[in-house]
Amino acid sequence: MIIAPSLLAADPARFGKEVERANRSGADWLHLDIMDGHFVPNISFGPEVVRAVRSLSKLFFDVHLMCSRPEILLESFAAAGADEIIVHVELGEQVAPLIWKIKSLNKKVGLAVNPPTAIAEIQPYLDQIDLLLVMTVNPGFGGQSFIHECLPKIQQADAWRRERKLSYRIGVDGGINFQTAAECARAGADAFISGTTLFHARSLRTAVKKLRQIAHAHDPALADLKM
Ligand code: DX5
Ligand code: ZN
């Protein structure tokens, strides 16, 4: 199970301190949301911020590009210290060259699917990705409510993974709290990206631990073992 606090929900006036808090939290990854004001109606931060916080952390950096033209940004984010770069399947015919480019930069590849987009769009790329990211809100802002209609996509992604004996992770991003994480774990998710629930908790460390316990408790693979 991967627990990934999303920096978008941290206090931007104290990003350095917030990343140090994430370092001490027991989290596995730090999720960094990059918004270009075009693919989504919001702007977050760019490669210089990623580079600055990279120097403060050994966490795995999961960089989520919500950008219309990621091809012009991949090299900058790779050089800034991304470990994985996520692009969106909504970019259509750009997706295949983007995956190739991310791999050629020696970074792990994530592919995200927005709530209105069919999960079938991801199918051609399943054997080329490290993470399939099911967006459980319409991207652009933290603090939104989880969209339950996305749960069957997680089940489908998990079914494909078994059928084809693939090992990509299934991530969920948006509105993940202690309750929705349980629902996602039951459906087959194993990477939990969470901004508001983790960074706004009084103790980030306690919140990460609790989210991990809940994800484990609802993991169907572990339930099989118990039987
Ligand atoms: C949504 C972003 C998410 C966001 C999640 O556009 O991709 O990563 O930070 O935030 P919460 O957990 O607050 O919904
Ligand atoms: Zn994200």
PDB file of C-alpha atoms and ligand atoms in Angstrom:
ATOM      1  CA  MET A   1       0.000   0.000   0.000  1.00  0.00           C
ATOM      2  CA  ILE A   2       1.232   3.438  -0.947  1.00  0.00           C
ATOM      3  CA  ILE A   3       0.185   6.495   1.030  1.00  0.00           C
ATOM      4  CA  ALA A   4       0.908   9.757  -0.777  1.00  0.00           C
ATOM      5  CA  PRO A   5       0.126  13.137   0.788  1.00  0.00           C
ATOM      6  CA  SER A   6      -0.632  15.743  -1.874  1.00  0.00           C
ATOM      7  CA  LEU A   7       1.371  18.945  -1.433  1.00  0.00           C
ATOM      8  CA  LEU A   8      -1.472  20.957  -2.974  1.00  0.00           C
ATOM      9  CA  ALA A   9      -3.212  20.876   0.415  1.00  0.00           C
ATOM     10  CA  ALA A  10      -0.127  22.035   2.324  1.00  0.00           C
ATOM     11  CA  ASP A  11       0.437  25.661   3.324  1.00  0.00           C
ATOM     12  CA  PRO A  12       2.194  27.244   0.307  1.00  0.00           C
ATOM     13  CA  ALA A  13       3.780  29.896   2.528  1.00  0.00           C
ATOM     14  CA  ARG A  14       5.631  27.072   4.314  1.00  0.00           C
ATOM     15  CA  PHE A  15       6.238  24.436   1.635  1.00  0.00           C
ATOM     16  CA  GLY A  16       9.697  23.624   2.999  1.00  0.00           C
ATOM     17  CA  LYS A  17       8.392  22.934   6.508  1.00  0.00           C
ATOM     18  CA  GLU A  18       5.410  21.036   5.096  1.00  0.00           C
ATOM     19  CA  VAL A  19       7.668  18.732   3.090  1.00  0.00           C
ATOM     20  CA  GLU A  20       9.758  18.120   6.196  1.00  0.00           C
ATOM     21  CA  ARG A  21       6.532  17.205   7.985  1.00  0.00           C
ATOM     22  CA  ALA A  22       5.766  14.748   5.161  1.00  0.00           C
ATOM     23  CA  ASN A  23       9.277  13.281   5.480  1.00  0.00           C
ATOM     24  CA  ARG A  24       8.599  12.432   9.122  1.00  0.00           C
ATOM     25  CA  SER A  25       5.054  11.181   8.550  1.00  0.00           C
ATOM     26  CA  GLY A  26       5.746   7.615   7.443  1.00  0.00           C
ATOM     27  CA  ALA A  27       4.280   8.340   3.989  1.00  0.00           C
ATOM     28  CA  ASP A  28       5.682   6.496   0.957  1.00  0.00           C
ATOM     29  CA  TRP A  29       5.366   9.144  -1.744  1.00  0.00           C
ATOM     30  CA  LEU A  30       4.854  12.885  -2.037  1.00  0.00           C
ATOM     31  CA  HIS A  31       2.274  13.744  -4.703  1.00  0.00           C
ATOM     32  CA  LEU A  32       2.889  17.018  -6.557  1.00  0.00           C
ATOM     33  CA  ASP A  33       0.000  18.481  -8.564  1.00  0.00           C
ATOM     34  CA  ILE A  34       1.013  20.602 -11.534  1.00  0.00           C
ATOM     35  CA  MET A  35      -1.828  22.697 -13.006  1.00  0.00           C
ATOM     36  CA  ASP A  36      -1.429  24.891 -16.058  1.00  0.00           C
ATOM     37  CA  GLY A  37      -4.591  27.030 -16.013  1.00  0.00           C
ATOM     38  CA  HIS A  38      -5.685  25.418 -19.294  1.00  0.00           C
ATOM     39  CA  PHE A  39      -6.148  21.659 -18.870  1.00  0.00           C
ATOM     40  CA  VAL A  40      -7.704  22.558 -15.507  1.00  0.00           C
ATOM     41  CA  PRO A  41      -9.047  25.941 -14.334  1.00  0.00           C
ATOM     42  CA  ASN A  42      -6.325  26.516 -11.741  1.00  0.00           C
ATOM     43  CA  ILE A  43      -2.574  27.114 -11.514  1.00  0.00           C
ATOM     44  CA  SER A  44      -0.401  25.469  -8.858  1.00  0.00           C
ATOM     45  CA  PHE A  45       3.396  25.492  -9.079  1.00  0.00           C
ATOM     46  CA  GLY A  46       6.184  24.604 -11.460  1.00  0.00           C
ATOM     47  CA  PRO A  47       9.508  22.800 -11.716  1.00  0.00           C
ATOM     48  CA  GLU A  48      11.400  25.320  -9.577  1.00  0.00           C
ATOM     49  CA  VAL A  49       9.208  24.506  -6.598  1.00  0.00           C
ATOM     50  CA  VAL A  50       9.670  20.785  -7.230  1.00  0.00           C
ATOM     51  CA  ARG A  51      13.426  21.298  -7.411  1.00  0.00           C
ATOM     52  CA  ALA A  52      13.461  23.330  -4.187  1.00  0.00           C
ATOM     53  CA  VAL A  53      11.551  20.750  -2.173  1.00  0.00           C
ATOM     54  CA  ARG A  54      13.470  17.867  -3.800  1.00  0.00           C
ATOM     55  CA  SER A  55      16.558  19.032  -1.925  1.00  0.00           C
ATOM     56  CA  LEU A  56      14.673  18.588   1.359  1.00  0.00           C
ATOM     57  CA  SER A  57      13.259  15.104   0.857  1.00  0.00           C
ATOM     58  CA  LYS A  58      14.110  11.517  -0.025  1.00  0.00           C
ATOM     59  CA  LEU A  59      10.469  10.605  -0.600  1.00  0.00           C
ATOM     60  CA  PHE A  60       9.416   9.216  -3.982  1.00  0.00           C
ATOM     61  CA  PHE A  61       8.148  12.240  -5.955  1.00  0.00           C
ATOM     62  CA  ASP A  62       4.946  11.487  -7.863  1.00  0.00           C
ATOM     63  CA  VAL A  63       4.414  14.398 -10.270  1.00  0.00           C
ATOM     64  CA  HIS A  64       0.883  14.707 -11.652  1.00  0.00           C
ATOM     65  CA  LEU A  65       0.763  16.865 -14.775  1.00  0.00           C
ATOM     66  CA  MET A  66      -2.702  18.359 -15.314  1.00  0.00           C
ATOM     67  CA  CYS A  67      -1.391  20.198 -18.344  1.00  0.00           C
ATOM     68  CA  SER A  68      -2.510  20.493 -21.971  1.00  0.00           C
ATOM     69  CA  ARG A  69       1.016  20.300 -23.371  1.00  0.00           C
ATOM     70  CA  PRO A  70       3.060  18.090 -21.050  1.00  0.00           C
ATOM     71  CA  GLU A  71       5.542  17.352 -23.831  1.00  0.00           C
ATOM     72  CA  ILE A  72       7.151  20.762 -23.297  1.00  0.00           C
ATOM     73  CA  LEU A  73       7.445  20.182 -19.533  1.00  0.00           C
ATOM     74  CA  LEU A  74       8.670  16.602 -19.145  1.00  0.00           C
ATOM     75  CA  GLU A  75      12.374  17.375 -19.235  1.00  0.00           C
ATOM     76  CA  SER A  76      12.064  20.187 -16.687  1.00  0.00           C
ATOM     77  CA  PHE A  77      10.167  18.056 -14.214  1.00  0.00           C
ATOM     78  CA  ALA A  78      12.488  15.093 -14.747  1.00  0.00           C
ATOM     79  CA  ALA A  79      15.499  17.330 -14.070  1.00  0.00           C
ATOM     80  CA  ALA A  80      13.741  18.869 -11.058  1.00  0.00           C
ATOM     81  CA  GLY A  81      13.607  15.462  -9.382  1.00  0.00           C
ATOM     82  CA  ALA A  82      10.393  13.672 -10.328  1.00  0.00           C
ATOM     83  CA  ASP A  83      10.508   9.893  -9.789  1.00  0.00           C
ATOM     84  CA  GLU A  84       7.241   9.263 -11.599  1.00  0.00           C
ATOM     85  CA  ILE A  85       5.419  11.483 -14.081  1.00  0.00           C
ATOM     86  CA  ILE A  86       1.669  11.139 -14.573  1.00  0.00           C
ATOM     87  CA  VAL A  87      -0.051  12.380 -17.726  1.00  0.00           C
ATOM     88  CA  HIS A  88      -3.724  12.248 -18.648  1.00  0.00           C
ATOM     89  CA  VAL A  89      -5.328   9.803 -21.059  1.00  0.00           C
ATOM     90  CA  GLU A  90      -7.607  12.643 -22.227  1.00  0.00           C
ATOM     91  CA  LEU A  91      -4.654  13.883 -24.311  1.00  0.00           C
ATOM     92  CA  GLY A  92      -5.566  11.229 -26.885  1.00  0.00           C
ATOM     93  CA  GLU A  93      -3.005  10.558 -29.586  1.00  0.00           C
ATOM     94  CA  GLN A  94      -0.323  12.404 -27.612  1.00  0.00           C
ATOM     95  CA  VAL A  95      -0.374   9.684 -24.945  1.00  0.00           C
ATOM     96  CA  ALA A  96       1.815   7.099 -26.694  1.00  0.00           C
ATOM     97  CA  PRO A  97       4.686   9.534 -27.440  1.00  0.00           C
ATOM     98  CA  LEU A  98       4.404  10.994 -23.937  1.00  0.00           C
ATOM     99  CA  ILE A  99       4.811   7.543 -22.369  1.00  0.00           C
ATOM    100  CA  TRP A 100       7.798   6.864 -24.593  1.00  0.00           C
ATOM    101  CA  LYS A 101       9.379  10.186 -23.643  1.00  0.00           C
ATOM    102  CA  ILE A 102       8.864   9.680 -19.895  1.00  0.00           C
ATOM    103  CA  LYS A 103      10.465   6.231 -20.153  1.00  0.00           C
ATOM    104  CA  SER A 104      13.384   7.645 -22.116  1.00  0.00           C
ATOM    105  CA  LEU A 105      13.955  10.061 -19.222  1.00  0.00           C
ATOM    106  CA  ASN A 106      14.191   6.992 -16.942  1.00  0.00           C
ATOM    107  CA  LYS A 107      11.122   7.938 -14.937  1.00  0.00           C
ATOM    108  CA  LYS A 108       8.179   5.808 -13.948  1.00  0.00           C
ATOM    109  CA  VAL A 109       4.994   6.385 -15.923  1.00  0.00           C
ATOM    110  CA  GLY A 110       1.523   7.146 -14.611  1.00  0.00           C
ATOM    111  CA  LEU A 111      -1.636   7.520 -16.661  1.00  0.00           C
ATOM    112  CA  ALA A 112      -4.649   9.331 -15.164  1.00  0.00           C
ATOM    113  CA  VAL A 113      -8.307   9.126 -16.155  1.00  0.00           C
ATOM    114  CA  ASN A 114     -10.809  11.861 -15.311  1.00  0.00           C
ATOM    115  CA  PRO A 115     -14.284  11.053 -13.948  1.00  0.00           C
ATOM    116  CA  PRO A 116     -16.159  11.638 -17.253  1.00  0.00           C
ATOM    117  CA  THR A 117     -13.674   9.588 -19.303  1.00  0.00           C
ATOM    118  CA  ALA A 118     -14.240   5.864 -19.877  1.00  0.00           C
ATOM    119  CA  ILE A 119     -11.672   3.561 -18.280  1.00  0.00           C
ATOM    120  CA  ALA A 120     -11.501   1.721 -21.638  1.00  0.00           C
ATOM    121  CA  GLU A 121      -9.384   4.644 -22.935  1.00  0.00           C
ATOM    122  CA  ILE A 122      -6.536   3.356 -20.752  1.00  0.00           C
ATOM    123  CA  GLN A 123      -6.710  -0.213 -22.014  1.00  0.00           C
ATOM    124  CA  PRO A 124      -4.196   0.133 -24.905  1.00  0.00           C
ATOM    125  CA  TYR A 125      -1.499   1.348 -22.479  1.00  0.00           C
ATOM    126  CA  LEU A 126      -1.882  -1.122 -19.603  1.00  0.00           C
ATOM    127  CA  ASP A 127       1.360  -2.979 -20.254  1.00  0.00           C
ATOM    128  CA  GLN A 128       3.353   0.263 -20.482  1.00  0.00           C
ATOM    129  CA  ILE A 129       2.455   1.975 -17.216  1.00  0.00           C
ATOM    130  CA  ASP A 130       3.552   1.813 -13.584  1.00  0.00           C
ATOM    131  CA  LEU A 131       0.484   3.582 -12.190  1.00  0.00           C
ATOM    132  CA  LEU A 132      -3.104   3.797 -13.361  1.00  0.00           C
ATOM    133  CA  LEU A 133      -4.527   6.837 -11.589  1.00  0.00           C
ATOM    134  CA  VAL A 134      -8.299   6.904 -11.248  1.00  0.00           C
ATOM    135  CA  MET A 135      -9.342  10.511 -10.627  1.00  0.00           C
ATOM    136  CA  THR A 136     -12.137  10.458  -8.072  1.00  0.00           C
ATOM    137  CA  VAL A 137     -12.876  14.195  -8.453  1.00  0.00           C
ATOM    138  CA  ASN A 138     -12.730  16.465 -11.474  1.00  0.00           C
ATOM    139  CA  PRO A 139      -9.153  17.716 -11.204  1.00  0.00           C
ATOM    140  CA  GLY A 140      -8.238  21.310 -10.500  1.00  0.00           C
ATOM    141  CA  PHE A 141      -8.841  21.834  -6.800  1.00  0.00           C
ATOM    142  CA  GLY A 142      -8.217  20.139  -3.485  1.00  0.00           C
ATOM    143  CA  GLY A 143     -10.947  19.594  -0.935  1.00  0.00           C
ATOM    144  CA  GLN A 144     -13.673  18.328  -3.279  1.00  0.00           C
ATOM    145  CA  SER A 145     -16.085  15.467  -2.578  1.00  0.00           C
ATOM    146  CA  PHE A 146     -15.316  11.947  -3.767  1.00  0.00           C
ATOM    147  CA  ILE A 147     -17.353  10.858  -6.809  1.00  0.00           C
ATOM    148  CA  HIS A 148     -18.678   7.363  -6.027  1.00  0.00           C
ATOM    149  CA  GLU A 149     -19.460   6.610  -9.676  1.00  0.00           C
ATOM    150  CA  CYS A 150     -15.678   6.168 -10.175  1.00  0.00           C
ATOM    151  CA  LEU A 151     -15.513   3.011  -8.022  1.00  0.00           C
ATOM    152  CA  PRO A 152     -16.329   0.561 -10.877  1.00  0.00           C
ATOM    153  CA  LYS A 153     -13.294   1.890 -12.760  1.00  0.00           C
ATOM    154  CA  ILE A 154     -11.064   0.723  -9.926  1.00  0.00           C
ATOM    155  CA  GLN A 155     -12.679  -2.727 -10.079  1.00  0.00           C
ATOM    156  CA  GLN A 156     -12.157  -2.857 -13.850  1.00  0.00           C
ATOM    157  CA  ALA A 157      -8.516  -1.781 -13.525  1.00  0.00           C
ATOM    158  CA  ASP A 158      -7.991  -4.495 -10.915  1.00  0.00           C
ATOM    159  CA  ALA A 159      -9.713  -7.136 -13.079  1.00  0.00           C
ATOM    160  CA  TRP A 160      -7.458  -6.271 -16.054  1.00  0.00           C
ATOM    161  CA  ARG A 161      -4.408  -6.410 -13.810  1.00  0.00           C
ATOM    162  CA  ARG A 162      -5.252  -9.955 -12.700  1.00  0.00           C
ATOM    163  CA  GLU A 163      -6.316 -11.181 -16.154  1.00  0.00           C
ATOM    164  CA  ARG A 164      -3.159  -9.917 -17.834  1.00  0.00           C
ATOM    165  CA  LYS A 165      -0.853 -10.643 -14.885  1.00  0.00           C
ATOM    166  CA  LEU A 166       0.362  -7.043 -14.864  1.00  0.00           C
ATOM    167  CA  SER A 167       1.725  -5.201 -11.869  1.00  0.00           C
ATOM    168  CA  TYR A 168       0.779  -1.549 -12.311  1.00  0.00           C
ATOM    169  CA  ARG A 169      -0.449   0.167  -9.191  1.00  0.00           C
ATOM    170  CA  ILE A 170      -3.995   1.478  -9.039  1.00  0.00           C
ATOM    171  CA  GLY A 171      -4.057   4.938  -7.520  1.00  0.00           C
ATOM    172  CA  VAL A 172      -6.984   7.057  -6.427  1.00  0.00           C
ATOM    173  CA  ASP A 173      -6.828  10.842  -6.297  1.00  0.00           C
ATOM    174  CA  GLY A 174      -9.437  13.264  -5.019  1.00  0.00           C
ATOM    175  CA  GLY A 175     -11.692  13.290  -1.960  1.00  0.00           C
ATOM    176  CA  ILE A 176      -9.806  10.438  -0.290  1.00  0.00           C
ATOM    177  CA  ASN A 177     -10.638  10.326   3.413  1.00  0.00           C
ATOM    178  CA  PHE A 178     -10.788   7.468   5.933  1.00  0.00           C
ATOM    179  CA  GLN A 179     -14.153   6.301   4.626  1.00  0.00           C
ATOM    180  CA  THR A 180     -13.628   6.635   0.874  1.00  0.00           C
ATOM    181  CA  ALA A 181     -10.178   5.020   1.199  1.00  0.00           C
ATOM    182  CA  ALA A 182     -11.865   1.898   2.580  1.00  0.00           C
ATOM    183  CA  GLU A 183     -14.233   1.790  -0.400  1.00  0.00           C
ATOM    184  CA  CYS A 184     -11.349   2.223  -2.845  1.00  0.00           C
ATOM    185  CA  ALA A 185      -9.227  -0.452  -1.138  1.00  0.00           C
ATOM    186  CA  ARG A 186     -12.133  -2.896  -1.334  1.00  0.00           C
ATOM    187  CA  ALA A 187     -12.393  -2.149  -5.068  1.00  0.00           C
ATOM    188  CA  GLY A 188      -8.687  -2.883  -5.603  1.00  0.00           C
ATOM    189  CA  ALA A 189      -6.819   0.426  -5.182  1.00  0.00           C
ATOM    190  CA  ASP A 190      -3.348   0.268  -3.660  1.00  0.00           C
ATOM    191  CA  ALA A 191      -2.060   3.854  -3.894  1.00  0.00           C
ATOM    192  CA  PHE A 192      -3.931   6.512  -1.954  1.00  0.00           C
ATOM    193  CA  ILE A 193      -3.318  10.142  -2.809  1.00  0.00           C
ATOM    194  CA  SER A 194      -4.794  12.442  -0.227  1.00  0.00           C
ATOM    195  CA  GLY A 195      -4.402  16.177   0.300  1.00  0.00           C
ATOM    196  CA  THR A 196      -6.918  17.713   2.663  1.00  0.00           C
ATOM    197  CA  THR A 197      -7.417  14.661   4.902  1.00  0.00           C
ATOM    198  CA  LEU A 198      -3.691  14.304   5.530  1.00  0.00           C
ATOM    199  CA  PHE A 199      -2.225  17.818   5.475  1.00  0.00           C
ATOM    200  CA  HIS A 200      -5.125  19.397   7.370  1.00  0.00           C
ATOM    201  CA  ALA A 201      -5.011  16.748  10.106  1.00  0.00           C
ATOM    202  CA  ARG A 202      -3.585  17.870  13.452  1.00  0.00           C
ATOM    203  CA  SER A 203      -0.931  15.168  13.125  1.00  0.00           C
ATOM    204  CA  LEU A 204       0.096  14.213   9.608  1.00  0.00           C
ATOM    205  CA  ARG A 205       1.890  11.185  11.001  1.00  0.00           C
ATOM    206  CA  THR A 206      -1.180   9.869  12.822  1.00  0.00           C
ATOM    207  CA  ALA A 207      -3.357  10.492   9.749  1.00  0.00           C
ATOM    208  CA  VAL A 208      -0.948   8.608   7.449  1.00  0.00           C
ATOM    209  CA  LYS A 209      -0.884   5.685   9.886  1.00  0.00           C
ATOM    210  CA  LYS A 210      -4.663   5.595  10.110  1.00  0.00           C
ATOM    211  CA  LEU A 211      -5.107   5.758   6.330  1.00  0.00           C
ATOM    212  CA  ARG A 212      -2.628   2.892   5.915  1.00  0.00           C
ATOM    213  CA  GLN A 213      -4.402   0.761   8.520  1.00  0.00           C
ATOM    214  CA  ILE A 214      -7.740   1.341   6.794  1.00  0.00           C
ATOM    215  CA  ALA A 215      -6.319   0.515   3.364  1.00  0.00           C
ATOM    216  CA  HIS A 216      -4.834  -2.729   4.724  1.00  0.00           C
ATOM    217  CA  ALA A 217      -7.972  -3.684   6.603  1.00  0.00           C
ATOM    218  CA  HIS A 218     -10.036  -3.447   3.410  1.00  0.00           C
ATOM    219  CA  ASP A 219      -7.503  -5.024   1.059  1.00  0.00           C
ATOM    220  CA  PRO A 220      -9.347  -7.974  -0.552  1.00  0.00           C
ATOM    221  CA  ALA A 221      -6.056  -9.854  -1.106  1.00  0.00           C
ATOM    222  CA  LEU A 222      -5.387  -9.866   2.639  1.00  0.00           C
ATOM    223  CA  ALA A 223      -9.005 -10.819   3.334  1.00  0.00           C
ATOM    224  CA  ASP A 224      -8.506 -13.929   1.159  1.00  0.00           C
ATOM    225  CA  LEU A 225      -5.490 -14.906   3.249  1.00  0.00           C
ATOM    226  CA  LYS A 226      -7.457 -14.603   6.482  1.00  0.00           C
ATOM    227  CA  MET A 227     -10.083 -17.060   5.245  1.00  0.00           C
TER     228      MET A 227
HETATM  229  C1  DX5 B   1      -6.986  17.244  -7.712  1.00  0.00           C
HETATM  230  C2  DX5 B   1      -5.554  16.823  -7.453  1.00  0.00           C
HETATM  231  C3  DX5 B   1      -5.416  16.070  -6.185  1.00  0.00           C
HETATM  232  C4  DX5 B   1      -5.698  16.880  -4.938  1.00  0.00           C
HETATM  233  C5  DX5 B   1      -6.398  15.986  -3.983  1.00  0.00           C
HETATM  234  O1  DX5 B   1      -7.008  18.068  -8.814  1.00  0.00           O
HETATM  235  O2  DX5 B   1      -5.064  16.020  -8.507  1.00  0.00           O
HETATM  236  O3  DX5 B   1      -4.135  15.437  -6.078  1.00  0.00           O
HETATM  237  O4  DX5 B   1      -4.547  17.402  -4.328  1.00  0.00           O
HETATM  238  O5  DX5 B   1      -6.816  16.747  -2.899  1.00  0.00           O
HETATM  239  P1  DX5 B   1      -7.898  16.251  -1.859  1.00  0.00           P
HETATM  240  O6  DX5 B   1      -7.358  15.015  -1.200  1.00  0.00           O
HETATM  241  O7  DX5 B   1      -8.021  17.413  -0.933  1.00  0.00           O
HETATM  242  O8  DX5 B   1      -9.163  15.955  -2.630  1.00  0.00           O
HETATM  243 ZN    ZN B   2      -3.147  14.796  -8.200  1.00  0.00          ZN
END
